[in-house]
PDB file of C-alpha atoms in Angstrom:
ATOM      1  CA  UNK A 199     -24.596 -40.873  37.984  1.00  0.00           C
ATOM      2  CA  UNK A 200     -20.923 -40.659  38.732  1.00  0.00           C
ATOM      3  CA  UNK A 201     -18.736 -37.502  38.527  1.00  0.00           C
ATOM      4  CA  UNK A 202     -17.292 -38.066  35.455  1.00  0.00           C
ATOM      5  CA  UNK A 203     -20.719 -38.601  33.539  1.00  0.00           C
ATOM      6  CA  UNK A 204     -21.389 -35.349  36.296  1.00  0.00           C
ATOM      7  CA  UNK A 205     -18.826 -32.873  34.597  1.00  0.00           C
ATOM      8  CA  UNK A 206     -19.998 -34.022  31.242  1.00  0.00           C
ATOM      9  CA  UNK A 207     -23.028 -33.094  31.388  1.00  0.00           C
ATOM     10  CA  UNK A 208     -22.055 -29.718  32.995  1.00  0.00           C
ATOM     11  CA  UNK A 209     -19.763 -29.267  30.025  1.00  0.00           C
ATOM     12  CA  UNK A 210     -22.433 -30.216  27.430  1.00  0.00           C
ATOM     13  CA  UNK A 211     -25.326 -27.375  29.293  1.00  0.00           C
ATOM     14  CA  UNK A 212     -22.605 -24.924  29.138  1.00  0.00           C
ATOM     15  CA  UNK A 213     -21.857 -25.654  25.477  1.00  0.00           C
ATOM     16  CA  UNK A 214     -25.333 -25.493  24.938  1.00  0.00           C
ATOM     17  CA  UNK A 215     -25.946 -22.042  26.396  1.00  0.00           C
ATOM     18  CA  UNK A 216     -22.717 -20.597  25.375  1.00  0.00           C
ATOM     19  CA  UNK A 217     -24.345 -21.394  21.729  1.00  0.00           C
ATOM     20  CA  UNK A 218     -27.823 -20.014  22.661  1.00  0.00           C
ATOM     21  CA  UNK A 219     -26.110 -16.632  23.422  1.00  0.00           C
ATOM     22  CA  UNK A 220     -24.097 -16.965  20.364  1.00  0.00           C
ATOM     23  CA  UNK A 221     -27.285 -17.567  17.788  1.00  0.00           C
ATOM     24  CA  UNK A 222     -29.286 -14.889  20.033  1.00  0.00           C
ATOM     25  CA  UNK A 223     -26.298 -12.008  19.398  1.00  0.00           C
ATOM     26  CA  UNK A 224     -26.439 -12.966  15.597  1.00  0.00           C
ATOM     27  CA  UNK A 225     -29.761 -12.141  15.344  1.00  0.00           C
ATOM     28  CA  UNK A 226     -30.062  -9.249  16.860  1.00  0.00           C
ATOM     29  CA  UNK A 227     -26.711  -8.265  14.770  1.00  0.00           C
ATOM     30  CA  UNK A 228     -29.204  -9.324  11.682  1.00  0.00           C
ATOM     31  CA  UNK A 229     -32.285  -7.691  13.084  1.00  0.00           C
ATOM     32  CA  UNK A 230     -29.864  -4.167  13.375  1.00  0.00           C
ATOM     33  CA  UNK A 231     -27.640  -4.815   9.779  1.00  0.00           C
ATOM     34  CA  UNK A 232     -29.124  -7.711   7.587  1.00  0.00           C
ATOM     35  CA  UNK A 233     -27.430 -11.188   7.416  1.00  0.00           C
ATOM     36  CA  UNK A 234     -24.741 -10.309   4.750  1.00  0.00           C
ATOM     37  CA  UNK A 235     -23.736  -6.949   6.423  1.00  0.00           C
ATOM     38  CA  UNK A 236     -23.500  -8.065  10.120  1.00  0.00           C
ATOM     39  CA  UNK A 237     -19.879  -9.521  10.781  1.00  0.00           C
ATOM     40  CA  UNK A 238     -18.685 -12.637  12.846  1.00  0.00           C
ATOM     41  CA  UNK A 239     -16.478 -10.253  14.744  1.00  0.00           C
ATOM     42  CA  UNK A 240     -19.522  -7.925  15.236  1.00  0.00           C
ATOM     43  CA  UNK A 241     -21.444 -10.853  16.160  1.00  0.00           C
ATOM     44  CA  UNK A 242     -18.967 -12.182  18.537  1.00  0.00           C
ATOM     45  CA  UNK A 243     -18.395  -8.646  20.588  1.00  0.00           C
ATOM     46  CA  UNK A 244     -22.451  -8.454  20.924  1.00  0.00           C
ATOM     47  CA  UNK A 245     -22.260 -12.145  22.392  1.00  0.00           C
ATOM     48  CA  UNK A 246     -19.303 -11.071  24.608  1.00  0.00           C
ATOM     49  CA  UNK A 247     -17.240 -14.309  23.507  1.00  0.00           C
ATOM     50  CA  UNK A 248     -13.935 -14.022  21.028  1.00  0.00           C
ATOM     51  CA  UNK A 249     -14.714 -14.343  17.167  1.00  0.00           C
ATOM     52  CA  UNK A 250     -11.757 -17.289  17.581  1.00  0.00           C
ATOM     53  CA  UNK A 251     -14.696 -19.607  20.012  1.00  0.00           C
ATOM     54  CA  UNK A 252     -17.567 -18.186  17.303  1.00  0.00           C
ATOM     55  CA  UNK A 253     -16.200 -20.036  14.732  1.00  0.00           C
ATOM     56  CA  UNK A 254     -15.672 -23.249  17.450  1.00  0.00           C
ATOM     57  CA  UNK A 255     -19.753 -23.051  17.144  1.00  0.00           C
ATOM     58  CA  UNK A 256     -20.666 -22.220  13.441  1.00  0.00           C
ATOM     59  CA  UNK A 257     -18.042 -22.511  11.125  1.00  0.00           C
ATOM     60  CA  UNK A 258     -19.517 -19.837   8.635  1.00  0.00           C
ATOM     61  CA  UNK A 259     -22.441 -17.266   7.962  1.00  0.00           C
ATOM     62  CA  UNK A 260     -24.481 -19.503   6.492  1.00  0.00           C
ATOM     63  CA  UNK A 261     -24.583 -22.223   9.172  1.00  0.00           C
ATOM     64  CA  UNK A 262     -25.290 -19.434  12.119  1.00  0.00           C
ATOM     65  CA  UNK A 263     -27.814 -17.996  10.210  1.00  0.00           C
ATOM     66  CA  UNK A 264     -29.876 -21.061   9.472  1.00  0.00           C
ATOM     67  CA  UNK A 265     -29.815 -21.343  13.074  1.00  0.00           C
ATOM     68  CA  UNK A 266     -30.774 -18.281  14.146  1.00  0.00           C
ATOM     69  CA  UNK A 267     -33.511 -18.546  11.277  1.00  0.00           C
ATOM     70  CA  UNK A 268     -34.551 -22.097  13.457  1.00  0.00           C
ATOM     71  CA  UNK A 269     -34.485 -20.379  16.617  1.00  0.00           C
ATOM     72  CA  UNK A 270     -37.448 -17.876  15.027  1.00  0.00           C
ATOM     73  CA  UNK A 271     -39.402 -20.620  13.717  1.00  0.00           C
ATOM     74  CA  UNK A 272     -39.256 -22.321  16.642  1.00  0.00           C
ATOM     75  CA  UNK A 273     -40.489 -19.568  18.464  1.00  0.00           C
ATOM     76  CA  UNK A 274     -43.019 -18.810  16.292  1.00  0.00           C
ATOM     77  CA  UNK A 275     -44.485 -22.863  16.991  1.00  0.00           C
ATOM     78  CA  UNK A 276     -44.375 -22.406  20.760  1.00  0.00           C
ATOM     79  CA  UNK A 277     -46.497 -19.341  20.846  1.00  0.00           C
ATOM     80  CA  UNK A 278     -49.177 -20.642  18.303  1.00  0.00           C
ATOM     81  CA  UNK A 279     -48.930 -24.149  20.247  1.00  0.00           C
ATOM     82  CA  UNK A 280     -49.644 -22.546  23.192  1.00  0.00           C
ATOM     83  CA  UNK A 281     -52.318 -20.250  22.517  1.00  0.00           C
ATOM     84  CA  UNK A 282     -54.198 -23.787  20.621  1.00  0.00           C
ATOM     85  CA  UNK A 283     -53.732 -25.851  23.833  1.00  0.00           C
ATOM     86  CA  UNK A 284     -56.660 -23.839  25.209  1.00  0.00           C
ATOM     87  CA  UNK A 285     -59.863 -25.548  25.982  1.00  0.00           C
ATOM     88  CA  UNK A 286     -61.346 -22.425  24.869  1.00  0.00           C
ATOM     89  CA  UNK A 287     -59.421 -23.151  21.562  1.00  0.00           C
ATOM     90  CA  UNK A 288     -60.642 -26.394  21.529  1.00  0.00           C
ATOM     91  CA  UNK A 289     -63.810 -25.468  21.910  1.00  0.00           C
ATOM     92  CA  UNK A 290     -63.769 -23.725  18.436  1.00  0.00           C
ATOM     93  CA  UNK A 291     -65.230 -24.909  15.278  1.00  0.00           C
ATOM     94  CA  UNK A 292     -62.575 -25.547  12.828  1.00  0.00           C
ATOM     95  CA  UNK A 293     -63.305 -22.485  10.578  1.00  0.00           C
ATOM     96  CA  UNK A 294     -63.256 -20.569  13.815  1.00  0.00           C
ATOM     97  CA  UNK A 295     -59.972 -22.299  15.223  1.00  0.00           C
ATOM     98  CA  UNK A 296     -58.251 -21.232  11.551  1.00  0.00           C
ATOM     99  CA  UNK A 297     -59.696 -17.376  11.874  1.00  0.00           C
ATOM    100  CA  UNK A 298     -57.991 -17.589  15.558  1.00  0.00           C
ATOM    101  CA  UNK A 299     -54.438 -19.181  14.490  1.00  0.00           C
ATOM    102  CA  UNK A 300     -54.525 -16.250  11.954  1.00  0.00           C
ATOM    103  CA  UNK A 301     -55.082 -13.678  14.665  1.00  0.00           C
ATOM    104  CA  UNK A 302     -53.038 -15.448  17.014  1.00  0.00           C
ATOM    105  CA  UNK A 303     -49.935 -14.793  13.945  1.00  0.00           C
ATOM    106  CA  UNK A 304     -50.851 -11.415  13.822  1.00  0.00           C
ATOM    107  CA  UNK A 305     -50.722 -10.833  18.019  1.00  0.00           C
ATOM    108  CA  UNK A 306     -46.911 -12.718  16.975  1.00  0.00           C
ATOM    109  CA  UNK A 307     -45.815 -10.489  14.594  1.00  0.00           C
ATOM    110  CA  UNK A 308     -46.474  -7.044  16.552  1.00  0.00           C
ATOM    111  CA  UNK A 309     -44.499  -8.731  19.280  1.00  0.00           C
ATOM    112  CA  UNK A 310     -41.306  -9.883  17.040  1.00  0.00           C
ATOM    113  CA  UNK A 311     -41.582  -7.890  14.107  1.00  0.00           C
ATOM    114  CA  UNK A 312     -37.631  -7.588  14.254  1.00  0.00           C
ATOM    115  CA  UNK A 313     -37.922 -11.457  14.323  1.00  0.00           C
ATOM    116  CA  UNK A 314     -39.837 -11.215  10.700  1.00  0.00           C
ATOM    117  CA  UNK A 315     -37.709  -8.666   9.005  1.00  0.00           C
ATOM    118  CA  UNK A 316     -34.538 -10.829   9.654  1.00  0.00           C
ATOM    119  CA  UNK A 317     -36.450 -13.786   8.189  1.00  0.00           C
ATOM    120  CA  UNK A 318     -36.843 -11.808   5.030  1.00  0.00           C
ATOM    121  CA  UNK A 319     -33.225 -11.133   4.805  1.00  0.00           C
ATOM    122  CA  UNK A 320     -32.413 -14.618   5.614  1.00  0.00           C
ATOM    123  CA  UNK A 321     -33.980 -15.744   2.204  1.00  0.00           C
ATOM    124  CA  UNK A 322     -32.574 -13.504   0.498  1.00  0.00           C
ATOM    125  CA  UNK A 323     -29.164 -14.413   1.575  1.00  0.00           C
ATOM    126  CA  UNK A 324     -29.886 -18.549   1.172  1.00  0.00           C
ATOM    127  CA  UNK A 325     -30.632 -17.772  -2.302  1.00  0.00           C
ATOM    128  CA  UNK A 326     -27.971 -15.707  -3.267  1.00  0.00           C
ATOM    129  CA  UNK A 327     -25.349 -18.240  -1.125  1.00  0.00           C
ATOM    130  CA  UNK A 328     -26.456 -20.899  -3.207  1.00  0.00           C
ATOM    131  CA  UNK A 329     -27.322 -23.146   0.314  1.00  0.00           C
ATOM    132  CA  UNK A 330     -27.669 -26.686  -0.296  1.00  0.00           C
ATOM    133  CA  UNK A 331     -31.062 -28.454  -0.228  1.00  0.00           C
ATOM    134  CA  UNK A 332     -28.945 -30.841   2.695  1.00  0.00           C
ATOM    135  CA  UNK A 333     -27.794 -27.876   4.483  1.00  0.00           C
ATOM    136  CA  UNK A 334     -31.663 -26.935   4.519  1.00  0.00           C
ATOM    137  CA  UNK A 335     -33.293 -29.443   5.786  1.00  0.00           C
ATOM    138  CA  UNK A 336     -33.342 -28.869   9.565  1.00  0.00           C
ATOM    139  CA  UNK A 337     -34.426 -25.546   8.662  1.00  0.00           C
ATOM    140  CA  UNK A 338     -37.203 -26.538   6.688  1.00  0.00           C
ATOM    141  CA  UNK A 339     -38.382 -28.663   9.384  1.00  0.00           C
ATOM    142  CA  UNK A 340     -38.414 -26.058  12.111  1.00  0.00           C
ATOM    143  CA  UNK A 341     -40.507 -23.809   9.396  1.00  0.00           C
ATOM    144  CA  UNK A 342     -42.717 -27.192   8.393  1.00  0.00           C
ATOM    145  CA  UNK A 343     -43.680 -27.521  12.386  1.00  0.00           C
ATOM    146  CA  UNK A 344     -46.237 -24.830  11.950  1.00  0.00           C
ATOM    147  CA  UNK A 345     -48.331 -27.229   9.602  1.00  0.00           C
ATOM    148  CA  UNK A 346     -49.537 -29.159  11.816  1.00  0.00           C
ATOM    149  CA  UNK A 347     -51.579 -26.874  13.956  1.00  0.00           C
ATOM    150  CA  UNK A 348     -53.272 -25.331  10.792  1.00  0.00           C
ATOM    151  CA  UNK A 349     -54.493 -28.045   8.832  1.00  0.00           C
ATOM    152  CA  UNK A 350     -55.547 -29.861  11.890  1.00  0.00           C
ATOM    153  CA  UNK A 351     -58.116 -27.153  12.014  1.00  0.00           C
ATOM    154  CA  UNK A 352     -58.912 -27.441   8.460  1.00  0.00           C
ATOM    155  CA  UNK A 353     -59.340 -31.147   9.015  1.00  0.00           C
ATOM    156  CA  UNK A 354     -61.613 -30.240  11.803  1.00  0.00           C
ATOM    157  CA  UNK A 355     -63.703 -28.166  10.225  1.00  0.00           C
ATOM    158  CA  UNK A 356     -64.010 -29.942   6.977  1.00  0.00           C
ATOM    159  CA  UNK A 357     -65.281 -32.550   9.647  1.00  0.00           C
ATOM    160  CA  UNK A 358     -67.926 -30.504  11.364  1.00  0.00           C
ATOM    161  CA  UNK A 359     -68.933 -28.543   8.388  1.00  0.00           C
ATOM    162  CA  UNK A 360     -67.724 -25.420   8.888  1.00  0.00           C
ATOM    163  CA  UNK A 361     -65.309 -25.673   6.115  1.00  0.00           C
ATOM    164  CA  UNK A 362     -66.084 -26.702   2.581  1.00  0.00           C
ATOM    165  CA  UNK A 363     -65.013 -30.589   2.950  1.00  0.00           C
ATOM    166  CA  UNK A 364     -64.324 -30.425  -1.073  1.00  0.00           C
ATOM    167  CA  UNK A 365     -61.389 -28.290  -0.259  1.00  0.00           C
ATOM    168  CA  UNK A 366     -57.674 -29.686  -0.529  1.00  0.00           C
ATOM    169  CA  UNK A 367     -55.924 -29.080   3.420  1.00  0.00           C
ATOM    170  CA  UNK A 368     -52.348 -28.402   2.015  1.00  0.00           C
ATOM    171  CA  UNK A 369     -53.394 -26.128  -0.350  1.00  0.00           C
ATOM    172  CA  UNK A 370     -55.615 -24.475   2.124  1.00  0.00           C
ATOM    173  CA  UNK A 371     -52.464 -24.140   4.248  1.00  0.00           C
ATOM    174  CA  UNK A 372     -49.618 -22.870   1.877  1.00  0.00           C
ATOM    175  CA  UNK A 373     -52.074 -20.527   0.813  1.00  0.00           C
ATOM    176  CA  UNK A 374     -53.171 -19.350   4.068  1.00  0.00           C
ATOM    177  CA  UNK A 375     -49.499 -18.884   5.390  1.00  0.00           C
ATOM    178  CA  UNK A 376     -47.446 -17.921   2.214  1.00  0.00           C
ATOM    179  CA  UNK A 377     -49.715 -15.081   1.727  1.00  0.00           C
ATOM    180  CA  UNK A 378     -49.535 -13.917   5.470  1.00  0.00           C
ATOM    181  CA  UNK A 379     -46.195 -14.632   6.475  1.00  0.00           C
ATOM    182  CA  UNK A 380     -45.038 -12.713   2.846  1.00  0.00           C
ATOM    183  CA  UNK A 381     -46.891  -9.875   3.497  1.00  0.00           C
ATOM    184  CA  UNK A 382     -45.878 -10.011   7.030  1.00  0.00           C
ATOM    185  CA  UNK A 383     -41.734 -10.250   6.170  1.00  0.00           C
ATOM    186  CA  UNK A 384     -42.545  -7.118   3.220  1.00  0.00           C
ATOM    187  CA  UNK A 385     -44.375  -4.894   6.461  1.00  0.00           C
ATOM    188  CA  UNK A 386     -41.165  -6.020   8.616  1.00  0.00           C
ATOM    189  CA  UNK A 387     -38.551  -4.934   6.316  1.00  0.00           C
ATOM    190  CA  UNK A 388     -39.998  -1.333   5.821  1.00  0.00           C
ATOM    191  CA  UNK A 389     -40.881   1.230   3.470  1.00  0.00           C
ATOM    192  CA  UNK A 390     -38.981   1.285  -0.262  1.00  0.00           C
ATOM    193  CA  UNK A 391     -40.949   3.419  -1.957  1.00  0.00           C
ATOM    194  CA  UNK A 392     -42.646   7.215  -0.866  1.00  0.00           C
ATOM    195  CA  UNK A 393     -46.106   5.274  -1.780  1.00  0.00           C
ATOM    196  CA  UNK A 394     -45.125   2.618   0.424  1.00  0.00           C
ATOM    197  CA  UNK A 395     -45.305   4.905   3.552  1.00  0.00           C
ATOM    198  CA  UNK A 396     -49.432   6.213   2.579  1.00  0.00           C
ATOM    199  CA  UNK A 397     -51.076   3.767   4.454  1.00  0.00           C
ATOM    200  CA  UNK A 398     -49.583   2.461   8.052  1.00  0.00           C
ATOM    201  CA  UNK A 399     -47.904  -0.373   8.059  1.00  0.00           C
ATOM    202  CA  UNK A 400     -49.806  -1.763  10.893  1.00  0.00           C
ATOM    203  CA  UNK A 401     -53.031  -0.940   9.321  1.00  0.00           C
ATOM    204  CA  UNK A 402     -52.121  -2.553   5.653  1.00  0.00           C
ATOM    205  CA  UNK A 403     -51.529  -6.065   8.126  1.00  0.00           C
ATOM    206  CA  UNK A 404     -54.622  -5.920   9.610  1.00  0.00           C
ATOM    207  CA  UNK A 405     -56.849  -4.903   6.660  1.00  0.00           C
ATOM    208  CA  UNK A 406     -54.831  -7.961   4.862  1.00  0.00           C
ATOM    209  CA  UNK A 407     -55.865 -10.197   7.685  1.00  0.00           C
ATOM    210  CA  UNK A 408     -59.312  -9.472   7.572  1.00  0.00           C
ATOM    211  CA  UNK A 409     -59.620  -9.483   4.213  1.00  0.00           C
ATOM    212  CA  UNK A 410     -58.203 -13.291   4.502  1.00  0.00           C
ATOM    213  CA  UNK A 411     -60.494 -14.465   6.973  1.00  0.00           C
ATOM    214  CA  UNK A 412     -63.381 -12.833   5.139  1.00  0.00           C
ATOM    215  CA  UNK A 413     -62.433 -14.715   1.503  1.00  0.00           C
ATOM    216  CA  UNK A 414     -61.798 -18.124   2.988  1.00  0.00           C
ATOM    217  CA  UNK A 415     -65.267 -17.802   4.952  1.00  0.00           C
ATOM    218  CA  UNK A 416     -66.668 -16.688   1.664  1.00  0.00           C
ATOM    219  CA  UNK A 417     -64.932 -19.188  -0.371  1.00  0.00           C
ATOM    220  CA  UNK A 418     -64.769 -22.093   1.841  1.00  0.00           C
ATOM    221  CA  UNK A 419     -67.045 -21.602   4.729  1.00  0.00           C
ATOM    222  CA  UNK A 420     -70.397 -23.571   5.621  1.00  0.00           C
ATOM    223  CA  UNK A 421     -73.157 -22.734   3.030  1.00  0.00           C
ATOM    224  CA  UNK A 422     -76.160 -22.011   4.596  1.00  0.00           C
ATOM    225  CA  UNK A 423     -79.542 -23.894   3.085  1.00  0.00           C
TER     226      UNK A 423
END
């Protein structure tokens, strides 16, 4: 490699982790004042850079935030695809490997629950920004890289009997995740209503869980005789 190529690639690691910083201030700007509040000049003081080199980066709101909103999903696939890559994981029937991704989302959530609440105010904002389905789509794929892990479980235990074999994977899987990851983003972006505040927060997530895992056993698991 000479020095020329050298200093390029110096330039381009630089670039990269002057951006990093960037899309990690915006999101805890996000996590502290929502998506629409927070301000690129806000944004750039927490990242320590001029707003002028911010807008070198993103060139709006809406393209920061979809990457901040990748960053989180991305996230989210590293811890679940590390705690599958277990042989103890592996191990698992596939009903038992779905009841442990589950649980494994759950150990994620108390861990980046600021991570979840910005997530919920990131939809909110798409929608109301009128986003493009173009300007979407590497988002969609960072939030699509979850599937995998899931129905590979489902496939596996529709294989080995432990799950009903009758039952469709995908809509195993959007069911399984919309339901957790809504109620999840609704827990993360706190109380509206007095009533909301009767029954912790924390406790509503895990009765939810296990009420999940219980109904897809129920519904879907190995029938005995």
């Amino acid at each position: 490699m000479d020095l020329k190529q050298m200093r390029e690639n110096e330039r381009k690691t630089e670039n990269e982790e002057r951006k990093q910083k960037m899309i990690e201030a915006a999101f805890s700007c996000f996590a502290k004042k929502g998506v629409e509040a927070a301000s690129f000049s806000e944004i750039a003081a927490e990242a320590a850079f001029g707003e002028a080199t911010l807008y070198r980066y993103f060139a709006n709101k809406e393209t920061l935030a979809l990457e901040c909103g990748k960053w989180f999903w991305i996230t989210v696939y590293d811890f679940m695809k590390q705690w599958s890559d277990t042989p103890e994981f592996q191990a698992k029937s596939g009903m038992e490997q779905v009841e442990s991704l589950i649980r494994a989302a759950l150990s994620f959530y108390r861990e980046h629950r600021e991570g979840f609440r910005v997530i919920h105010n990131l939809d909110g904002f798409l929608l109301s920004h009128r986003v493009k389905p173009e300007q979407l789509s590497a988002y969609e794929q960072a939030v699509d890289s979850l599937r995998p892990c899931l129905c590979d479980a489902i496939q596996k235990g529709k294989q080995d009997g432990s799950i009903d074999g009758c039952v469709e994977t995908q809509e195993l899987y959007y069911a399984v995740t919309t339901g957790i990851m809504s109620v999840m983003q609704k827990q993360a972006a706190g109380d509206l209503l007095s009533s909301d505040a009767i029954v912790d927060s924390d406790k509503k997530l895990e009765l939810f869980v296990e009420l999940l895992i219980a109904g897809m056993k129920s519904v879907y698991g190995k029938r005995e005789g």
